[in-house]
Every structure is written in structure tokens, then in C-alpha cells.
GROMACS .gro file of C-alpha atoms in nm:
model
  334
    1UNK     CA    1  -0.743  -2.396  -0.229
    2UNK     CA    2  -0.689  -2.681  -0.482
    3UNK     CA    3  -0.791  -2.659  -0.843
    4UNK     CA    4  -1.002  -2.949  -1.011
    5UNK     CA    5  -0.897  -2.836  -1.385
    6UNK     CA    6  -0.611  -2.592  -1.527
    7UNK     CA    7  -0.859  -2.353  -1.665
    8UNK     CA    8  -1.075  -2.361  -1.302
    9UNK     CA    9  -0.951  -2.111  -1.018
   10UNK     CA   10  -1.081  -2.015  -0.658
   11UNK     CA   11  -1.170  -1.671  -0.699
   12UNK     CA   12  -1.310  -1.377  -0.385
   13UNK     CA   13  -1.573  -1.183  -0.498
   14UNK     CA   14  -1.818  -0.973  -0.411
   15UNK     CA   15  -2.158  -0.905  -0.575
   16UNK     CA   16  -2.222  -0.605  -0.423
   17UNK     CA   17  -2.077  -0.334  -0.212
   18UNK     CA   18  -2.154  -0.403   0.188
   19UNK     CA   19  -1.937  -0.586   0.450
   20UNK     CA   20  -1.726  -0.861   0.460
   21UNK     CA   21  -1.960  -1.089   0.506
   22UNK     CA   22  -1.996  -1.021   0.084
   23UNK     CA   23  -1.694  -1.195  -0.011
   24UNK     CA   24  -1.771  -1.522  -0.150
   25UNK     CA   25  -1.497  -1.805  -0.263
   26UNK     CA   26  -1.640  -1.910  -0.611
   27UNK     CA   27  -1.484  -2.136  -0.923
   28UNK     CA   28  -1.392  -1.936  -1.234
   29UNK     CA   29  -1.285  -1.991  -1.571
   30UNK     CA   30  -0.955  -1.867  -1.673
   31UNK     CA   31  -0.828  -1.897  -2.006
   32UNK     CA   32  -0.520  -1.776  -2.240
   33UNK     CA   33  -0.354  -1.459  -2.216
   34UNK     CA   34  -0.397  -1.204  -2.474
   35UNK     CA   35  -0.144  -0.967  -2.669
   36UNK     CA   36   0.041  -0.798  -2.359
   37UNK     CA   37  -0.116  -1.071  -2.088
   38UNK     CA   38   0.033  -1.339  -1.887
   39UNK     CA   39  -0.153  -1.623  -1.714
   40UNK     CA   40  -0.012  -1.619  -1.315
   41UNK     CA   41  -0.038  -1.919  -1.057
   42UNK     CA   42   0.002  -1.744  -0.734
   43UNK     CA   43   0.195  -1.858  -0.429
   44UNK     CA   44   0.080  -1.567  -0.209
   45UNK     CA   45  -0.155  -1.277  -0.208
   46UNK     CA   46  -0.149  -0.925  -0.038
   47UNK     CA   47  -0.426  -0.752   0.179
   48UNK     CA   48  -0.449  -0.357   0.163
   49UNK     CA   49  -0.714  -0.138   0.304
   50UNK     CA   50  -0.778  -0.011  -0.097
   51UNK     CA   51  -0.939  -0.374  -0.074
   52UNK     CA   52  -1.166  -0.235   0.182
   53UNK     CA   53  -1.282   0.046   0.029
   54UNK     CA   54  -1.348  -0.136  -0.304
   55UNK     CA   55  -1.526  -0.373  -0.108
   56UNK     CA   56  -1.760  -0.095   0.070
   57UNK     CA   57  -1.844   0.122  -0.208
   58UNK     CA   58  -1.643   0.399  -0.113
   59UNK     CA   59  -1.442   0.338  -0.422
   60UNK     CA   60  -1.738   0.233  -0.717
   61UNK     CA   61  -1.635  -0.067  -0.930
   62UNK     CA   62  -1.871  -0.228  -1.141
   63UNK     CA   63  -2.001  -0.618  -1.021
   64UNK     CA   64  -1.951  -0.841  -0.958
   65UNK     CA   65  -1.622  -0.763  -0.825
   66UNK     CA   66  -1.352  -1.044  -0.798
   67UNK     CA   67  -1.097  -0.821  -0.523
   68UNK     CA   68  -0.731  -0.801  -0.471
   69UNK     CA   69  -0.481  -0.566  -0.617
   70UNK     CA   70  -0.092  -0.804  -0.524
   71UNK     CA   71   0.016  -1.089  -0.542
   72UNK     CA   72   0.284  -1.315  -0.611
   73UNK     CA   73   0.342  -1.621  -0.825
   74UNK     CA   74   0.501  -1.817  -1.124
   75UNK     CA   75   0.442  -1.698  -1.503
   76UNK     CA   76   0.192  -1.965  -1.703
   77UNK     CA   77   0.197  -1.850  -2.004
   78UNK     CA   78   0.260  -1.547  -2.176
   79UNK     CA   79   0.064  -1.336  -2.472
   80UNK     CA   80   0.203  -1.159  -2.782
   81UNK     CA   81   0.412  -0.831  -2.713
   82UNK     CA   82   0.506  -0.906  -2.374
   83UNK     CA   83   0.862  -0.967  -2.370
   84UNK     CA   84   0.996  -0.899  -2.010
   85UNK     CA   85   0.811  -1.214  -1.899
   86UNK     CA   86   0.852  -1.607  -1.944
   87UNK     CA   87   0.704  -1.888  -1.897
   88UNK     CA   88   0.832  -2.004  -1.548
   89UNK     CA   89   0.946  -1.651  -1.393
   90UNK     CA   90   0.916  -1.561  -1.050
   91UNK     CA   91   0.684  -1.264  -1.023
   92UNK     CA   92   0.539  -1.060  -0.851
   93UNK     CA   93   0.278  -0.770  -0.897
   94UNK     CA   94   0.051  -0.433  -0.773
   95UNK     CA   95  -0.171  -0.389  -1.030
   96UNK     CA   96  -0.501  -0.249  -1.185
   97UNK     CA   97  -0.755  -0.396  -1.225
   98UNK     CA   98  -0.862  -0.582  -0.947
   99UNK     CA   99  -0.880  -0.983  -0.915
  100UNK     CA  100  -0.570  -1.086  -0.733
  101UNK     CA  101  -0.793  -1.272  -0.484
  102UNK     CA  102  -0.721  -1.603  -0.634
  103UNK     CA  103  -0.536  -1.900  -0.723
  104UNK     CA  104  -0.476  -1.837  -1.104
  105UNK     CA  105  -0.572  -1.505  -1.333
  106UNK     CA  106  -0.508  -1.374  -1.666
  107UNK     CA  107  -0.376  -0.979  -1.649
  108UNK     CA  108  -0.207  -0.693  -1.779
  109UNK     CA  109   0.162  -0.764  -1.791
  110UNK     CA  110   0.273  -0.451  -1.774
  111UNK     CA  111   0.301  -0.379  -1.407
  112UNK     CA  112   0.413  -0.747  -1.341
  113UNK     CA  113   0.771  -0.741  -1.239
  114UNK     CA  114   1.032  -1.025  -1.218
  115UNK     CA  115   1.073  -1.086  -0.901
  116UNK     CA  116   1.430  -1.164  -0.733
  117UNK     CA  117   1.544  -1.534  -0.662
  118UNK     CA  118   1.629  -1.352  -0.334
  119UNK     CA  119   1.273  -1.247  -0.246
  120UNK     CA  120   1.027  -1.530  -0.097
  121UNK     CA  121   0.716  -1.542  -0.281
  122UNK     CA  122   0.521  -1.422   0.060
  123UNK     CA  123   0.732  -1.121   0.097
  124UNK     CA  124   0.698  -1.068  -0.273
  125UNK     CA  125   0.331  -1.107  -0.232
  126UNK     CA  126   0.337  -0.852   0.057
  127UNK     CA  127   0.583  -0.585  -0.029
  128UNK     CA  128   0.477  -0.440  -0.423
  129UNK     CA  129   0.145  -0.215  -0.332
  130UNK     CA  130   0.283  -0.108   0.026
  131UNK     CA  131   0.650  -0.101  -0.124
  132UNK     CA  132   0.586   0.057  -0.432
  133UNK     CA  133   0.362   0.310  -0.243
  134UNK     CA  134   0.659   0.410  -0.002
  135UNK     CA  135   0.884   0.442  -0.255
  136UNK     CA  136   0.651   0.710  -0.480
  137UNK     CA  137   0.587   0.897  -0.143
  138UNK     CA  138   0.972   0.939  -0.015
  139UNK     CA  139   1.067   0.955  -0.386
  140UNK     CA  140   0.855   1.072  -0.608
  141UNK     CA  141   0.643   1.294  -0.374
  142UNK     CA  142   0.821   1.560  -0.242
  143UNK     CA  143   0.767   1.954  -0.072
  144UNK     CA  144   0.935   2.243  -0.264
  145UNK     CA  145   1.282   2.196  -0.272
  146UNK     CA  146   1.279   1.819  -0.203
  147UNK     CA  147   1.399   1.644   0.110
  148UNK     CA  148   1.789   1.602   0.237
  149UNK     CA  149   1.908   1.408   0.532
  150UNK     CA  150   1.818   1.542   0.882
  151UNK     CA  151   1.447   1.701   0.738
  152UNK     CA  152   1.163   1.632   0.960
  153UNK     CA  153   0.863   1.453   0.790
  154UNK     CA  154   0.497   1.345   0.985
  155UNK     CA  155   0.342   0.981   0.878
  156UNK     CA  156   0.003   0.897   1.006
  157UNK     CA  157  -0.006   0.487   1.071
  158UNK     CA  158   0.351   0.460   1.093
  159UNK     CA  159   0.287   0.114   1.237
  160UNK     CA  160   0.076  -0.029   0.949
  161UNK     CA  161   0.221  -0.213   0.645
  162UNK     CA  162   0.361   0.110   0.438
  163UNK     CA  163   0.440   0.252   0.753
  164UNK     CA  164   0.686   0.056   0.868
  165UNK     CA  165   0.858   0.019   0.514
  166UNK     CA  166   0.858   0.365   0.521
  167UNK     CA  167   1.020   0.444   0.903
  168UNK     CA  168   1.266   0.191   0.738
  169UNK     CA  169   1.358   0.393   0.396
  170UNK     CA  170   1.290   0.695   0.551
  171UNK     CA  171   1.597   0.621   0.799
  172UNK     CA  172   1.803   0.499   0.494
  173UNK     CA  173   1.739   0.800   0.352
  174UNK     CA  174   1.849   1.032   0.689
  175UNK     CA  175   1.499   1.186   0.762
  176UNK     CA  176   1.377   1.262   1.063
  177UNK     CA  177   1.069   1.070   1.008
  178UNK     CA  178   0.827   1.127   1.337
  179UNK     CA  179   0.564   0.838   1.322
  180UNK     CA  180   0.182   0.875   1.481
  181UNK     CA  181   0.016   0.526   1.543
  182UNK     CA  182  -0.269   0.423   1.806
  183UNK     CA  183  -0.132   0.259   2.058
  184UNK     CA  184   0.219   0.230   2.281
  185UNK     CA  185   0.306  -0.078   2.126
  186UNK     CA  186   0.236   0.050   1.778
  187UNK     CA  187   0.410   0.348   1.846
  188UNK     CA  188   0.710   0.133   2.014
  189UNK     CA  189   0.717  -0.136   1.644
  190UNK     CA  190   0.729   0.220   1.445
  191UNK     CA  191   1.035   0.343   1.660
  192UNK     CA  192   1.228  -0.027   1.648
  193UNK     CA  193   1.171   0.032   1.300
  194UNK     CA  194   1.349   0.334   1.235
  195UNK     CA  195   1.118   0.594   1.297
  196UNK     CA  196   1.278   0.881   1.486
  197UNK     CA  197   1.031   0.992   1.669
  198UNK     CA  198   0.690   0.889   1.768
  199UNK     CA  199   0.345   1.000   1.886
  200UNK     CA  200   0.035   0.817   2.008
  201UNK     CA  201  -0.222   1.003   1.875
  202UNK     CA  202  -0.523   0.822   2.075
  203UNK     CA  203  -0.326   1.021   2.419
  204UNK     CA  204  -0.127   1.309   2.251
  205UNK     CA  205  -0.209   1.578   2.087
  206UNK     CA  206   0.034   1.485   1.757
  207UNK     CA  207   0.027   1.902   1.632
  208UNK     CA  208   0.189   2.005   1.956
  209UNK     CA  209   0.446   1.754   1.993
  210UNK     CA  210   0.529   1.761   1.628
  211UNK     CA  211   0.599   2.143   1.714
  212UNK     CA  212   0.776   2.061   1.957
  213UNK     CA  213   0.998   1.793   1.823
  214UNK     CA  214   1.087   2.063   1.557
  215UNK     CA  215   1.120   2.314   1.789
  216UNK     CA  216   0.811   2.509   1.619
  217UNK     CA  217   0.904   2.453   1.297
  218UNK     CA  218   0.735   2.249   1.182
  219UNK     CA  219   0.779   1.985   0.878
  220UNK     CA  220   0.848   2.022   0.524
  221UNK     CA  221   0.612   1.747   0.419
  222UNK     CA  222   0.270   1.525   0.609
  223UNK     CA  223   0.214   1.153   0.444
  224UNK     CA  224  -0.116   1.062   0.540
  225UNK     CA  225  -0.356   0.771   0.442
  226UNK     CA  226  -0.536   0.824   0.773
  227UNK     CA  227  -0.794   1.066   0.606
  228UNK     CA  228  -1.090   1.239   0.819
  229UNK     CA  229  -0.909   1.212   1.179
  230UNK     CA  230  -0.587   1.343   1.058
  231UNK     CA  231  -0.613   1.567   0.749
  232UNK     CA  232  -0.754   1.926   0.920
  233UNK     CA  233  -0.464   1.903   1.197
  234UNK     CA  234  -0.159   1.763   1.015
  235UNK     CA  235  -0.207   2.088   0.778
  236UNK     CA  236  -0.152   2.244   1.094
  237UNK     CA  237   0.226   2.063   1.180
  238UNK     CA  238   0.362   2.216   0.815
  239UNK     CA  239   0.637   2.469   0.812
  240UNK     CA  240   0.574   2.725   0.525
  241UNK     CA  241   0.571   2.584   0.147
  242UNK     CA  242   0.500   2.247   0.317
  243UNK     CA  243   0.378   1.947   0.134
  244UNK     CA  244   0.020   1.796   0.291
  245UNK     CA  245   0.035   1.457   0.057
  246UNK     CA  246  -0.292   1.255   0.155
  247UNK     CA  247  -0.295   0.899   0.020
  248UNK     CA  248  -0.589   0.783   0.191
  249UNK     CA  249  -0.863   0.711   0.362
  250UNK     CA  250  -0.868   0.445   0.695
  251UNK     CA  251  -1.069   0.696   0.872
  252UNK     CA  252  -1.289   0.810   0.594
  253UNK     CA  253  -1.302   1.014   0.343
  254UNK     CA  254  -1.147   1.412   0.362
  255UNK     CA  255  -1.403   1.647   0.373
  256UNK     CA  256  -1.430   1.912   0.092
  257UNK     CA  257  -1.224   2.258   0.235
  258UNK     CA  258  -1.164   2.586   0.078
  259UNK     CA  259  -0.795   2.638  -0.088
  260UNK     CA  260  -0.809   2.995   0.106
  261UNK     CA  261  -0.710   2.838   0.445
  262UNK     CA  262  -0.372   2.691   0.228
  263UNK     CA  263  -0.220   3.073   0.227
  264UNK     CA  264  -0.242   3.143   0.638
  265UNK     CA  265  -0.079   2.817   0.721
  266UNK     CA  266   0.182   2.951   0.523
  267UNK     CA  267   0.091   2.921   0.156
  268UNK     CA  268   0.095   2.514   0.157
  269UNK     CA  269   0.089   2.240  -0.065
  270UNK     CA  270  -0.174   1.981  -0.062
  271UNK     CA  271  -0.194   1.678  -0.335
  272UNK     CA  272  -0.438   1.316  -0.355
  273UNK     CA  273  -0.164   1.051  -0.456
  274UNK     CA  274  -0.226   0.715  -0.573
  275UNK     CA  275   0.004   0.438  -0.679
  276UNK     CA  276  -0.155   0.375  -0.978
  277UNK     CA  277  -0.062   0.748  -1.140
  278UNK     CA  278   0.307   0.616  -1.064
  279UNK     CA  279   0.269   0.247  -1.257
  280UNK     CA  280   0.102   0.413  -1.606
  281UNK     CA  281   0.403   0.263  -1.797
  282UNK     CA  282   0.618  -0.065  -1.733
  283UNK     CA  283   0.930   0.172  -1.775
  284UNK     CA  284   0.792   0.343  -1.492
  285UNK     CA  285   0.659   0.032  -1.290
  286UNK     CA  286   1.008  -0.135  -1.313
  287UNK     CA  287   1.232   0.162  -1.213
  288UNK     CA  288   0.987   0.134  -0.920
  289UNK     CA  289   1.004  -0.146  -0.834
  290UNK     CA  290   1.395  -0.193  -0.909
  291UNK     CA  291   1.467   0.044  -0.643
  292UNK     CA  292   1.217  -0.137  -0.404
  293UNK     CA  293   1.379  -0.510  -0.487
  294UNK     CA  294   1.720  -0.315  -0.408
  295UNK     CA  295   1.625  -0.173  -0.039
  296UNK     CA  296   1.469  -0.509   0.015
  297UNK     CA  297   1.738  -0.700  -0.066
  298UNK     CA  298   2.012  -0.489   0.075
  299UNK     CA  299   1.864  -0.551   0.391
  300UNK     CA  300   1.762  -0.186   0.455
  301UNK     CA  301   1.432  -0.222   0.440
  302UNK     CA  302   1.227  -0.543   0.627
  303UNK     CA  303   0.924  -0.665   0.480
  304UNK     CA  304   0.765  -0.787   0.866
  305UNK     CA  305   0.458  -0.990   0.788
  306UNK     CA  306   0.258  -1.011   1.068
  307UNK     CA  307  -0.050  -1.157   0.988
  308UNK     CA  308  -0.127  -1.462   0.790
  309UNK     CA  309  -0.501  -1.585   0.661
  310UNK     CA  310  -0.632  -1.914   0.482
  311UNK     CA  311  -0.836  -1.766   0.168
  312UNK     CA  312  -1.138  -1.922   0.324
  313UNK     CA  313  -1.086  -1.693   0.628
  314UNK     CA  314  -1.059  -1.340   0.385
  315UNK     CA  315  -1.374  -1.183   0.594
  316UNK     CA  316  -1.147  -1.203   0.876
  317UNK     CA  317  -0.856  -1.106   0.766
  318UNK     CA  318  -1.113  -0.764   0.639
  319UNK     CA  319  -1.269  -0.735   0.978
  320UNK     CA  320  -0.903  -0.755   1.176
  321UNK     CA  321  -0.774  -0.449   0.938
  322UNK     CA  322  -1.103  -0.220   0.959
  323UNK     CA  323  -1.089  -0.274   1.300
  324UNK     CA  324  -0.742  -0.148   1.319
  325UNK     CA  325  -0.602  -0.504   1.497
  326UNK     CA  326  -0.323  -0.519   1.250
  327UNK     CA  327   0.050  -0.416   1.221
  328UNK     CA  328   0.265  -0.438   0.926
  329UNK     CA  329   0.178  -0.621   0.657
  330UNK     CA  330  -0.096  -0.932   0.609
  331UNK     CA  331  -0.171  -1.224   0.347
  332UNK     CA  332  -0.409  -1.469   0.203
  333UNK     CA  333  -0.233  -1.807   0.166
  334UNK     CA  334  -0.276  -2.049  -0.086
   0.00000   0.00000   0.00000
């Protein structure tokens, strides 16, 4: 991408829900920040699958749509009231609402965080949606009683890009996380990177060897963004009082069910999470994220990047993750 004047920026969008052949690279006009804005220049932009269901329809936005939800970059300029933020930071950012796909955007500054001389602007750029959502989920999103070291836990796409952050924290952390992914080499990147156990669910039956990994137990808590393929059975590898947390939808959406099958499968939990609940306040937002910068840092937790598109090439880089050819996390570069 190159820019032709400071207030012109290479945008995505989309006029209207379909495919990926609807994202178009367009010029738009960005001007000054307003009370509580900053103007970004990024260096590097995430890819999640919430970009995919934006794009589709199955989430409804309003168009045209210009898509994205991270990024990383350096602070422009700054608006009234934000004080957290100057002119020149490092930063880095998962945030409502959408528009990260581009070179330069005016946005809410609240749930833009500084981000650590340590951190590359790539992994930056890759780590704060995925991140942030592993850290709510082992954290913030917990069965009755919360979780100690040695508890079992189930996560569905252990392999993908809050997967493997999560097989990472979740071995910090001493759980006995048992990871489900697609394939043997999925399965085998999951179990390099710290998940205790795993199962191919495209050959295994994942409720019977989860029972039998827990010796018929069970676990105290499912994290699942897998949606329709998953959701019916994982209720079925919970031990009593058992958390069901569903975070989304790869597969498609969950299909309505009656609250009377909870109390038979032993009187279970089931909640929809989404980051964005978690990032309401920048109090909240940078606790998150402090934490995050911390594991990442430390060198507990790997941010593996694993794919890498031009901006010109975003339909690809859609197609690859619908059609499940991805593992960790993937960016647009600038």
C-alpha cells in the first residue's frame, strides 16, 4: 500500500454481505481525531474468523463495511481526553468498531493499548483479539469454583490462533488442557504447544476419549468457538456443575436447545462470550491486556504467526481460513 496524501488511506471494504470476492481495496479520507480518538498508521493488521462472519452476514453491520477488528501501529495524533496515548507510541489494538483493514484510521482510544518496545509490531498486530480472547476465557471465564492446577479443560481448534495461545497459558497455568483439532499435524502443533492431551476429531470420537482421558469424569469447563459440529457433544464431556463457554461460530451458528437437557447432564452451565463484554472500559482493556504483554514477554506464551498476506491478496487470506487451511495466527501486511 502507499499513500498519495496524509489524509488518503487504503481501506477493505465490503458493500454488501456475500463472499470474499466482496472485499474491495478503495482510497478514503481520514481526518483528525476527536475528544477520546487517536489517528493510527499501522505497521501490521490481524485476520480473525469474526472478520468472516461480518463479512457474510452472519453478524449484520450496516454498509458499506470497511472490515478488520486489530491491528498494530504508531500514534498520529491524539484528541482531547485521551491521556494514555501520544503522539509517536507504539500501539497496538482489538477494538470495536470495525475498520482496521487499512493503512491509517481515526478510532476510539479507549481499547488502544501501548504496546511494549519488546513486542514487534506483527506480533502486536497478531496477538490483542486472539490474546485478549484467551486471557478472558482461562481468566475471566470460569466453571463453579474456578480452575486450579491439574483440572482438565476441552478446547475445540486448539490448533488455530487462540488455540495455541491458549495450550500455551493454559500449561502456565497447570491445566490439563486436552486440545481437539482436524488433522494429525494440527493435533501434533497443539501438543508441541503445550496442550496435554489431544484428539482429532475428523477420526475420533472426542466425547469418548475425553472420558477416557479423565477417567469418566469428565471436565469442569468446554471452550468452544467451533459452534454447530461441536456444541451438542462437548455438553456431553462436562462433569457435573460444568461450564459449556461457546465463543463461536467456525462451523455455524448453535442451534436453539431447551435449558431442560442442562439438569440431566448434571445441572450445567452454558454462557455466549465475546471479547468485547470484557474491553467496555480502558481500566478493563489494559488490565487485559497487561497480563497478555506479561505472558508474551516472559516467554510463556508464543505468538507463532504462520501465515502472512499482501492487503491486495485479503480474499485469500478469507478463503485459506474458511476453508480451515490455517494454523495459528495470520496477517495483512502493509
Amino acid at each position: 500500500m502507499s499513500v498519495s496524501a496524509s489524509t488518503i488511506s487504503k481501506a477493505v471494504r465490503i458493500d454488501k454481505h456475500g463472499g470474499p470476492e466482496e472485499l474491495k481495496l478503495v482510497d478514503v479520507e481520514v481526518g483528525e481525531p476527536g475528544p477520546g480518538e487517536i489517528r493510527i498508521r499501522h505497521k501490521a493488521i490481524g485476520l480473525n474468523f469474526i472478520d468472516i462472519y461480518q463479512r457474510s452476514g452472519l453478524y449484520q453491520l450496516p454498509m458499506p463495511l470497511q472490515m478488520g477488528m486489530e491491528a498494530s501501529g504508531v500514534i498520529e495524533a491524539v484528541g482531547e481526553g485521551v491521556s494514555h496515548l501520544q503522539v509517536g507510541d507504539r500501539a497496538a489494538y482489538a477494538s470495536q468498531p470495525p475498520g482496521s483493514y487499512c493503512e491509517l484510521r481515526v478510532m476510539p482510544a479507549k481499547c488502544v493499548c501501548k504496546l511494549p518496545d519488546a513486542i514487534s509490531f506483527e506480533t502486536g498486530a497478531a496477538m490483542m483479539l486472539k490474546g485478549l480472547t484467551a486471557q478472558y476465557l482461562l481468566r475471566r471465564t470460569l466453571p463453579q469454583g474456578g480452575l486450579q492446577a491439574g483440572d482438565f479443560i476441552l478446547f475445540h481448534a486448539a490448533a488455530g490462533g487462540v488455540g495455541l495461545i491458549a495450550c500455551q497459558w493454559a500449561r502456565a497455568l497447570g491445566l490439563q488442557l486436552i486440545g481437539t483439532a482436524g488433522s494429525d499435524e494440527k493435533c501434533a502443533l497443539a501438543k508441541q504447544m503445550g496442550a496435554a492431551h489431544v484428539i482429532n476429531y475428523s477420526t475420533e470420537d472426542f466425547v469418548a476419549r475425553v472420558k477416557e482421558i479423565t477417567g469418566g469424569k469428565g471436565v469442569k469447563v468446554v471452550y468452544d468457538s467451533v459452534g454447530k459440529d461441536t456444541f451438542d457433544r462437548s455438553l456431553d464431556c462436562l462433569s457435573p456443575f460444568g461450564l459449556m463457554a461457546s465463543f463461536g461460530n467456525a462451523s455455524g451458528p448453535v442451534a436453539p436447545f431447551s435449558p431442560g437437557i442442562l439438569g440431566p447432564k448434571g445441572s450445567i452451565y452454558v454462557t455466549r462470550q465475546t471479547l468485547f463484554s470484557h474491553i467496555t472500559t480502558r481500566e478493563n482493556t489494559q488490565a487485559m491486556a497487561d497480563e497478555l504483554f506479561d505472558m508474551v514477554v516472559s516467554g510463556k506464551v508464543e505468538i507463532r504467526i504462520d501465515q502472512r498476506f499482501a492487503s491486495a491478496d485479503v480474499a485469500l487470506a478469507h478463503r485459506s481460513m474458511e476453508e480451515r487451511k490455517t494454523t495459528g495466527c495470520s496477517i495483512l501486511t502493509l
